[in-house]
Every structure is written in structure tokens, then in C-alpha cells.
CSV table of C-alpha atoms in Angstrom, one decimal:
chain,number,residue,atom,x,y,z
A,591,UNK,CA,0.0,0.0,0.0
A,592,UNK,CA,1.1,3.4,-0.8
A,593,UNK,CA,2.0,5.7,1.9
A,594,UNK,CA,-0.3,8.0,0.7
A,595,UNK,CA,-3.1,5.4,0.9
A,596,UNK,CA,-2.3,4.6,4.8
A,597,UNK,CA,-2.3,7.9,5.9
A,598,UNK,CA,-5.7,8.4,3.7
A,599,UNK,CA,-7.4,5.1,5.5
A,600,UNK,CA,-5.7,6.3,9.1
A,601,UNK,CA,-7.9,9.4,8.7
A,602,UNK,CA,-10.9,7.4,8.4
A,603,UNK,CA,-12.6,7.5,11.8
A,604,UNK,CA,-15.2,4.2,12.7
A,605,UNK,CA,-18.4,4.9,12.7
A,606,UNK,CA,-20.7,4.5,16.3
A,607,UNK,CA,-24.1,4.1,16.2
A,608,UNK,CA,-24.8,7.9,18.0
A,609,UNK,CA,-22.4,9.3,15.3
A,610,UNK,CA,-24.7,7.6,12.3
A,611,UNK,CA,-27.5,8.6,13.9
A,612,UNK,CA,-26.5,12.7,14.2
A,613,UNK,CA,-25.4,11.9,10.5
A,614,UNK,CA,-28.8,10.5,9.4
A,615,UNK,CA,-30.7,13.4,11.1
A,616,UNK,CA,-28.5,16.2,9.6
A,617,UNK,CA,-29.6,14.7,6.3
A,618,UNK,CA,-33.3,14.3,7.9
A,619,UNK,CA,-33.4,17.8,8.6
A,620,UNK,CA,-31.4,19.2,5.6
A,621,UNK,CA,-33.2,18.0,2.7
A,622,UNK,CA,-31.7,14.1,2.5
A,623,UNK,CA,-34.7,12.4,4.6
A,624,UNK,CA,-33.7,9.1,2.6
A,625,UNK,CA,-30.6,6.6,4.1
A,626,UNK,CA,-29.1,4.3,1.6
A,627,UNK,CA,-27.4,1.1,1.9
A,628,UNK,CA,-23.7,1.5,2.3
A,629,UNK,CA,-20.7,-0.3,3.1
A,630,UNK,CA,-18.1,0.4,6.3
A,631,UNK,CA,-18.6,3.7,7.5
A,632,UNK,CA,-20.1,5.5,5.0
A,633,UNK,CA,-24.0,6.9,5.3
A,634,UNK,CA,-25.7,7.3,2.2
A,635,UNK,CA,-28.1,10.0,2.1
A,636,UNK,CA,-30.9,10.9,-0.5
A,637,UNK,CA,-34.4,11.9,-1.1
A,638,UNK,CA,-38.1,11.7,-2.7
A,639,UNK,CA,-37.9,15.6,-3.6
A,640,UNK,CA,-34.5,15.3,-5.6
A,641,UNK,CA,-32.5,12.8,-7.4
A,642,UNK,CA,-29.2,13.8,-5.9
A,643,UNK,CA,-27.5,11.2,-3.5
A,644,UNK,CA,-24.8,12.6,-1.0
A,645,UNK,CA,-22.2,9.7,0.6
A,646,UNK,CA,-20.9,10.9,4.2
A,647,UNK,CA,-17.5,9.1,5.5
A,648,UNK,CA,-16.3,10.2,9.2
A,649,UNK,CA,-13.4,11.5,9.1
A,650,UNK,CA,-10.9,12.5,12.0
A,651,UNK,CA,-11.8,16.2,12.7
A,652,UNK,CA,-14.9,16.2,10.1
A,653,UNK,CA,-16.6,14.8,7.1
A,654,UNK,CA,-15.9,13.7,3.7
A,655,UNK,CA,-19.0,14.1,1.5
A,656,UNK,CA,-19.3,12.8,-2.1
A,657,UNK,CA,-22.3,13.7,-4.3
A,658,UNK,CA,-24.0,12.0,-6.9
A,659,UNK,CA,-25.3,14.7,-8.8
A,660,UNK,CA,-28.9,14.5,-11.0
A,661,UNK,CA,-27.5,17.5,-12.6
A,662,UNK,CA,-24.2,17.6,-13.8
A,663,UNK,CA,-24.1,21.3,-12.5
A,664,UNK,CA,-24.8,20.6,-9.3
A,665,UNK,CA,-21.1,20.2,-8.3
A,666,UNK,CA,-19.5,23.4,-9.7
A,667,UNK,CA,-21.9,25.3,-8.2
A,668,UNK,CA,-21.1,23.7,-4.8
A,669,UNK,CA,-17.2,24.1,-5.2
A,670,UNK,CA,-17.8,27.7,-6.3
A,671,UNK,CA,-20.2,28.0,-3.0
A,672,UNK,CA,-17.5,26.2,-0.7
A,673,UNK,CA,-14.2,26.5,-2.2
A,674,UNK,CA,-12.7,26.2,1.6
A,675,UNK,CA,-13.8,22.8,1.8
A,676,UNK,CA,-13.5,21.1,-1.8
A,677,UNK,CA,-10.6,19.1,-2.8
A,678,UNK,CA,-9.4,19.0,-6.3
A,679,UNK,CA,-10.9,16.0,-6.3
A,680,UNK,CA,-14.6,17.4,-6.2
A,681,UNK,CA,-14.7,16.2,-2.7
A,682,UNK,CA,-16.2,18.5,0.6
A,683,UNK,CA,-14.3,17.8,3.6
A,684,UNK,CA,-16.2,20.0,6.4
A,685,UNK,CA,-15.0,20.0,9.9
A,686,UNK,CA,-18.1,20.0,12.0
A,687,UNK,CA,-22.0,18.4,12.0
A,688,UNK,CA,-23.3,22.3,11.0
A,689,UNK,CA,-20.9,22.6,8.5
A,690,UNK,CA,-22.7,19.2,7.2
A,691,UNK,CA,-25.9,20.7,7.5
A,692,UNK,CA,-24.9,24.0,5.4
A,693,UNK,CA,-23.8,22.2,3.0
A,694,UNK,CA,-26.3,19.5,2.2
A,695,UNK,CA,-29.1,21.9,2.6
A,696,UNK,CA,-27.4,23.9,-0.3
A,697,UNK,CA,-27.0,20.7,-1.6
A,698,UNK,CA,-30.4,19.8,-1.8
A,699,UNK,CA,-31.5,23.3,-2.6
A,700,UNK,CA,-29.8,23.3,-5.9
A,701,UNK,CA,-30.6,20.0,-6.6
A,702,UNK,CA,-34.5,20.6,-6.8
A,703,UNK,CA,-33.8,24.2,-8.6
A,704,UNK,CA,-31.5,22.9,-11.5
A,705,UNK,CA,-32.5,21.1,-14.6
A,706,UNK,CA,-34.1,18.6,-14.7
A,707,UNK,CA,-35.7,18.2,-11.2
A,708,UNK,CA,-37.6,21.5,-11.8
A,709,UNK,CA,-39.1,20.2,-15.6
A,710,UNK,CA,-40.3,16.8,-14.0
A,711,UNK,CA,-41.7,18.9,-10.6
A,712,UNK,CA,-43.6,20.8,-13.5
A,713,UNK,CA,-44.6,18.3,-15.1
A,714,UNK,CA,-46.4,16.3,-12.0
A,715,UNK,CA,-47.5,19.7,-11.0
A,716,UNK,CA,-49.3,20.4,-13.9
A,717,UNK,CA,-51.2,16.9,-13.4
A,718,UNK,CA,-52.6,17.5,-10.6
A,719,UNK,CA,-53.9,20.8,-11.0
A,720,UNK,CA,-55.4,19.4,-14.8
A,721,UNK,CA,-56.3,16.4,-13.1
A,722,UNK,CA,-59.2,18.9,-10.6
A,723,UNK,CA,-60.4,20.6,-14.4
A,724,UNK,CA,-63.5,19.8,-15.9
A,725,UNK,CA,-62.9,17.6,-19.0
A,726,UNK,CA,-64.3,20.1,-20.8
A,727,UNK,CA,-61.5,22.7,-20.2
A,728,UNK,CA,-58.6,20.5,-20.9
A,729,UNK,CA,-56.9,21.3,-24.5
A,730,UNK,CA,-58.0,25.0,-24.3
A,731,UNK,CA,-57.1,28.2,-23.3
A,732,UNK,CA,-57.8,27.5,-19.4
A,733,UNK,CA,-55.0,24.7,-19.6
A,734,UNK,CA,-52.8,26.5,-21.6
A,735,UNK,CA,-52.9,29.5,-18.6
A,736,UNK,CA,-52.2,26.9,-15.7
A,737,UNK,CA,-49.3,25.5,-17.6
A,738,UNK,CA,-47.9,28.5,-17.8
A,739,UNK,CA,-48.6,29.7,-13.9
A,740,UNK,CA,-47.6,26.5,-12.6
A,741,UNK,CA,-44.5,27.1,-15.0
A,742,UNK,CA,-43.9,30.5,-14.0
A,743,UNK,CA,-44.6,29.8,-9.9
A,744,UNK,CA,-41.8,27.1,-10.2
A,745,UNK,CA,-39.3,29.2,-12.0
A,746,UNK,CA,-39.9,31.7,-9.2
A,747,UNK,CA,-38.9,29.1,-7.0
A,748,UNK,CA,-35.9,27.6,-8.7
A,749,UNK,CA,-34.2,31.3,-9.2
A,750,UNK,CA,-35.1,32.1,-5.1
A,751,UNK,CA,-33.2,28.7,-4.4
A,752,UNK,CA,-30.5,29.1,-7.1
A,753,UNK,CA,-29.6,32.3,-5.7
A,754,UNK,CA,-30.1,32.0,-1.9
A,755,UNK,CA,-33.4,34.2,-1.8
A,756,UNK,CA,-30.9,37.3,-2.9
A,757,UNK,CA,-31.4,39.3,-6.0
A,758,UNK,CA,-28.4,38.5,-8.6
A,759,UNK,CA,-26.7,42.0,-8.5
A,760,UNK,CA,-28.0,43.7,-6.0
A,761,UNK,CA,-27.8,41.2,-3.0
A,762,UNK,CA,-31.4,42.3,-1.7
A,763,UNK,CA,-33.1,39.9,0.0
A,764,UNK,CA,-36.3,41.2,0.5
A,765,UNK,CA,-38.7,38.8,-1.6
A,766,UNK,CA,-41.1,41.1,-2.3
A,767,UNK,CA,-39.2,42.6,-4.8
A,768,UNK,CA,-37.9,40.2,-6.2
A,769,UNK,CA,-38.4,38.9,-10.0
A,770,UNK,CA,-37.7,36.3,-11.8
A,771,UNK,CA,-36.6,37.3,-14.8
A,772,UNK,CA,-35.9,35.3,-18.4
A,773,UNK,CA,-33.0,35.5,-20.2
A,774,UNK,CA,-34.8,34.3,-23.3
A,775,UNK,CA,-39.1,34.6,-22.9
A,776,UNK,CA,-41.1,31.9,-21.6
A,777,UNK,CA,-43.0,32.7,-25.4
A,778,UNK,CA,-40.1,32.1,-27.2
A,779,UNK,CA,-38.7,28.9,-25.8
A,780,UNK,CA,-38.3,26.0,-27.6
A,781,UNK,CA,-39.6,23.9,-24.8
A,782,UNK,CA,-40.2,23.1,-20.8
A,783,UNK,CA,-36.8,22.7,-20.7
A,784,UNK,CA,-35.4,25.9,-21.4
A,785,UNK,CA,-38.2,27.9,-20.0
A,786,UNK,CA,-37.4,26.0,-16.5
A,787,UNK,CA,-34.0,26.2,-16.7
A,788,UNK,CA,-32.3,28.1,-13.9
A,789,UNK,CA,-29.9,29.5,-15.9
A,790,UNK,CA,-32.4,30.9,-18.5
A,791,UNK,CA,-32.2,34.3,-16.6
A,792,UNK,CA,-31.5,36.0,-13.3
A,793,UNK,CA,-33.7,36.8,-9.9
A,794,UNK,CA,-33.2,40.5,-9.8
A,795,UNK,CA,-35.2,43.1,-7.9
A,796,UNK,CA,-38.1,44.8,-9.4
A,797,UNK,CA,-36.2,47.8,-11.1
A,798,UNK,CA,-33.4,45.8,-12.6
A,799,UNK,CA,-36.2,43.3,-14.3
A,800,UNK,CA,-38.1,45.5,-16.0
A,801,UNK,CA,-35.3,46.8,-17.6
A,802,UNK,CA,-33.6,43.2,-18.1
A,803,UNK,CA,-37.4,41.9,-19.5
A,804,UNK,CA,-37.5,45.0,-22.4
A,805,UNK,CA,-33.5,44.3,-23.3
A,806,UNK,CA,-32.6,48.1,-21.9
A,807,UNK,CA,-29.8,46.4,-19.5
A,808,UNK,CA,-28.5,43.4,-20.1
A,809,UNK,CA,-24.9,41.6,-19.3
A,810,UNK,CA,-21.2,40.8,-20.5
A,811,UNK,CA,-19.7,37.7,-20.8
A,812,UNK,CA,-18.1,38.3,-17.4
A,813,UNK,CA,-21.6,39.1,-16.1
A,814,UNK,CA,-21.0,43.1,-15.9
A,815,UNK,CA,-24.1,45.4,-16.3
A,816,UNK,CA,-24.7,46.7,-20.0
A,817,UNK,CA,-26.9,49.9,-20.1
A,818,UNK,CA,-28.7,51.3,-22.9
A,819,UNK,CA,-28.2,54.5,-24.3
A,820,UNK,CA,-31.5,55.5,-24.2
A,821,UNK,CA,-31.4,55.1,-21.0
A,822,UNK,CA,-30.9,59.2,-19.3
A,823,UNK,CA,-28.2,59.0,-16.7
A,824,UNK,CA,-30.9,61.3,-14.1
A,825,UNK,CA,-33.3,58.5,-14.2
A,826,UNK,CA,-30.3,55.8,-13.4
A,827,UNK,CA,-29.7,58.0,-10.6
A,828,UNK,CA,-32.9,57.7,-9.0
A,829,UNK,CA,-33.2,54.1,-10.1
A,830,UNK,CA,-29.9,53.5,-8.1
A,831,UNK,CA,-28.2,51.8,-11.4
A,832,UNK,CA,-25.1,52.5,-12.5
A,833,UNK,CA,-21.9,51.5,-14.5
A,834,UNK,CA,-19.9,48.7,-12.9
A,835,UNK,CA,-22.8,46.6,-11.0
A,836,UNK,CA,-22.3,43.5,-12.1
A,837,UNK,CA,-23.8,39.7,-11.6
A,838,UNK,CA,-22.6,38.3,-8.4
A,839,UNK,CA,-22.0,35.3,-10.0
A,840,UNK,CA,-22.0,33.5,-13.1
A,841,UNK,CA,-22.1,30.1,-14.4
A,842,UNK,CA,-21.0,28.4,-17.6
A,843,UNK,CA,-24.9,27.3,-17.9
A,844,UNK,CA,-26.2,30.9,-17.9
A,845,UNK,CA,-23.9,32.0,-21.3
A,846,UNK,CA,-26.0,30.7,-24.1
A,847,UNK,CA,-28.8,32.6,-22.5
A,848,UNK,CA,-27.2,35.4,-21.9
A,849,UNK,CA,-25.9,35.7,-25.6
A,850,UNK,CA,-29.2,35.5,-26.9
A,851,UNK,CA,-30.5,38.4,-24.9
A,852,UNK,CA,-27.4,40.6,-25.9
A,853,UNK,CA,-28.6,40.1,-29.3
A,854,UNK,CA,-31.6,41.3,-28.6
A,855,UNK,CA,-30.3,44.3,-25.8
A,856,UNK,CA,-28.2,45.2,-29.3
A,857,UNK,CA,-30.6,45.4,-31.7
A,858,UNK,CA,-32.9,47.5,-29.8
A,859,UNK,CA,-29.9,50.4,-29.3
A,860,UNK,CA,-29.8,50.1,-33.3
């Protein structure tokens, strides 16, 4: 055995039946209400809600937690989130039970925001709420306005969990005035899946979206703010816009969207 491997395997601390059980009710409580078989010392954790699995080892001094993602951008966004406890190895290695708990609960947050969790919540969402109609509705315009609620109440909710319940520029937490905004329209979609996608826009308070949904501001590449020119710079003032707010983060995911909206934010200064 490599020494590498011994000191890795001395690290490992053995499992007692109180520790598992603090383990299991961390997950319980943090959106992992599932336990898994598992070999040795690891605890498996997952849910009904999410197709995400997360693996917990004991370590000495902590945990080592390894995911097993139902979206493969679950795990970038969690080493951007916690870059103090990933390895390079796209494992978390967290020091205490609360660090456990902050971390699945992000875990499990993303998990049912992300694609495709929030198309297939949609999707049995829909159901149901067709399933109370009178036959006579189905196939018309009455179904045609729930899908598009249901669709719009659980974008809402995917772009509050993406980003932490905190508007995308501004940081304001206040949901009230907070919007979830499109990238590219819920009309102009090609289908479900991009008009549920997290990344398909930004939750940004009320003044930013209205701008964002008529293509008057829009963002770089790097995620800074782009400002029309009709736009007069008194009326930024009082709006509390300005040059240099910028995205407070930005994913890969969100560039194809974004691109698509410059074109648009362009072609409207023409």
C-alpha cells in the first residue's frame, strides 16, 4: 500500500451508532430524509424531492462528503459556493455536523432548482392541477394558462433557491421585490426545458427586471451590467443603477442565454 493510501485510510474514523445517527438526522433535517445502503462507515443520504445522493464518511476532525449529482451542474456550483472545503478531487471535507448541514441543505436546494428536477416537478405539478379541471377545459385556453402559472410559480422558486433568496446584482433579499426574470421569454422557448431552466435568466429586484425583461440592460460575458443609451443617466440615478454593478455570480450554464439576450439588448440600441 502506498503511503499516501495509509495515511488516507488512518484518517478514516469508525463509525458509532450515536455518530450515524447525528449523520442521518442532519440529512433528515437538511433535505436528505432518505438513508441508503452502504458499506463500512459511510452513510448514504438521498431523497423523494431530488435525485441527488450525497455519501458521508467520518473523518478524524470532520466529514468527507461525495455527491452524486442529478444535474451535472450541481457540483460546480457547490465548489464555487464552498471553495474552503473542496478538494481537487470534487470532494467537501467539512469540519463540523453544522458545516454538514450547510452544506447539504445547499446541496439539496440546488438539486431541486436545476435542470431537470424543476421540468419533471412541473410536469407532475401540472397533473394534478389538470387532473381537478373539468374535461371540458382540458386542450383550451384555461389549460394553456395553468401551464404556464404552474410554469412561472416554479421558475420563481428555482431562481429564489439558485440564488439563496438574494437578487443576482443587488444582493437584496427582500422577496417582495424580487423577479424572476428570463434571459430568453417563456414565449419564445423552444420547450419546458429551457423555460425552466435556472440558468435561462437571473432573480433580480423589481427595477433591474423590467429593464432586463424590455432588453434596456443586459450583461457581458463576465456578467457586468450593460446599459442602454436611451437610457438618461438622471433616471439611473434615481433608479440606483449605475456602470460597474455587475452579476454576483455567473455560471457556464447561464452564457448561451445570456448571448441570446445581448442580441436582442443590441438590436434594440440600433
Amino acid at each position: 500500500m502506498k503511503s499516501d493510501d495509509v495515511s488516507a485510510s488512518q484518517s478514516v474514523a469508525s463509525v458509532n451508532p450515536l455518530q450515524r445517527a447525528l449523520i442521518e438526522k442532519t440529512g433528515h433535517d437538511n433535505g436528505f430524509e432518505h438513508v441508503l445502503p452502504a458499506p463500512g462507515n459511510a452513510v448514504t443520504l438521498a431523497s423523494a424531492r431530488h435525485r441527488s445522493s450525497a455519501t458521508v464518511v467520518p473523518m478524524v476532525g470532520g466529514f468527507e462528503v461525495r455527491f452524486q449529482p442529478a444535474s451535472p451542474a450541481l457540483v460546480p456550483e457547490l465548489l464555487r459556493s464552498f471553495k474552503l472545503w473542496a478538494g481537487a478531487d470534487g470532494v467537501f471535507r467539512v469540519p463540523t455536523l453544522a458545516d454538514l448541514a450547510t452544506l447539504l441543505r445547499r446541496a439539496a436546494s440546488l438539486s431541486q432548482a436545476l435542470p431537470n428536477q424543476a421540468v419533471r416537478d412541473y410536469h407532475t405539478a401540472v397533473a394534478q392541477v389538470l387532473a381537478g379541471l373539468p374535461a371540458e377545459n382540458r386542450g383550451t385556453e384555461v389549460e394553456r394558462l395553468v401551464r404556464q402559472r404552474v410554469g412561472q410559480d416554479r421558475y420563481r422558486d428555482a431562481l429564489l433557491a439558485y440564488w439563496g433568496g438574494a437578487c443576482a446584482v443587488t444582493g437584496v433579499t427582500v422577496t417582495e421585490t424580487l423577479r424572476a426574470s428570463h434571459a430568453k421569454p417563456w414565449a419564445e422557448c423552444t420547450d419546458d426545458a429551457e423555460r425552466l431552466d435556472a440558468f435561462n435568466g437571473f432573480l433580480l429586484a423589481a427595477n433591474l427586471d423590467a429593464l432586463f425583461d424590455r432588453f434596456l440592460i443586459s450583461f457581458d460575458g463576465t456578467g457586468r451590467l450593460l446599459i442602454s443609451d436611451s437610457l438618461a443617466q438622471g433616471d439611473l440615478d434615481k433608479l440606483g443603477i449605475h456602470q460597474g454593478m455587475a452579476l454576483r455570480w455567473l455560471a457556464v450554464e447561464h452564457q448561451y442565454y445570456l448571448r441570446w439576450h445581448r442580441e436582442r439588448f443590441f438590436l434594440r440600441g440600433l
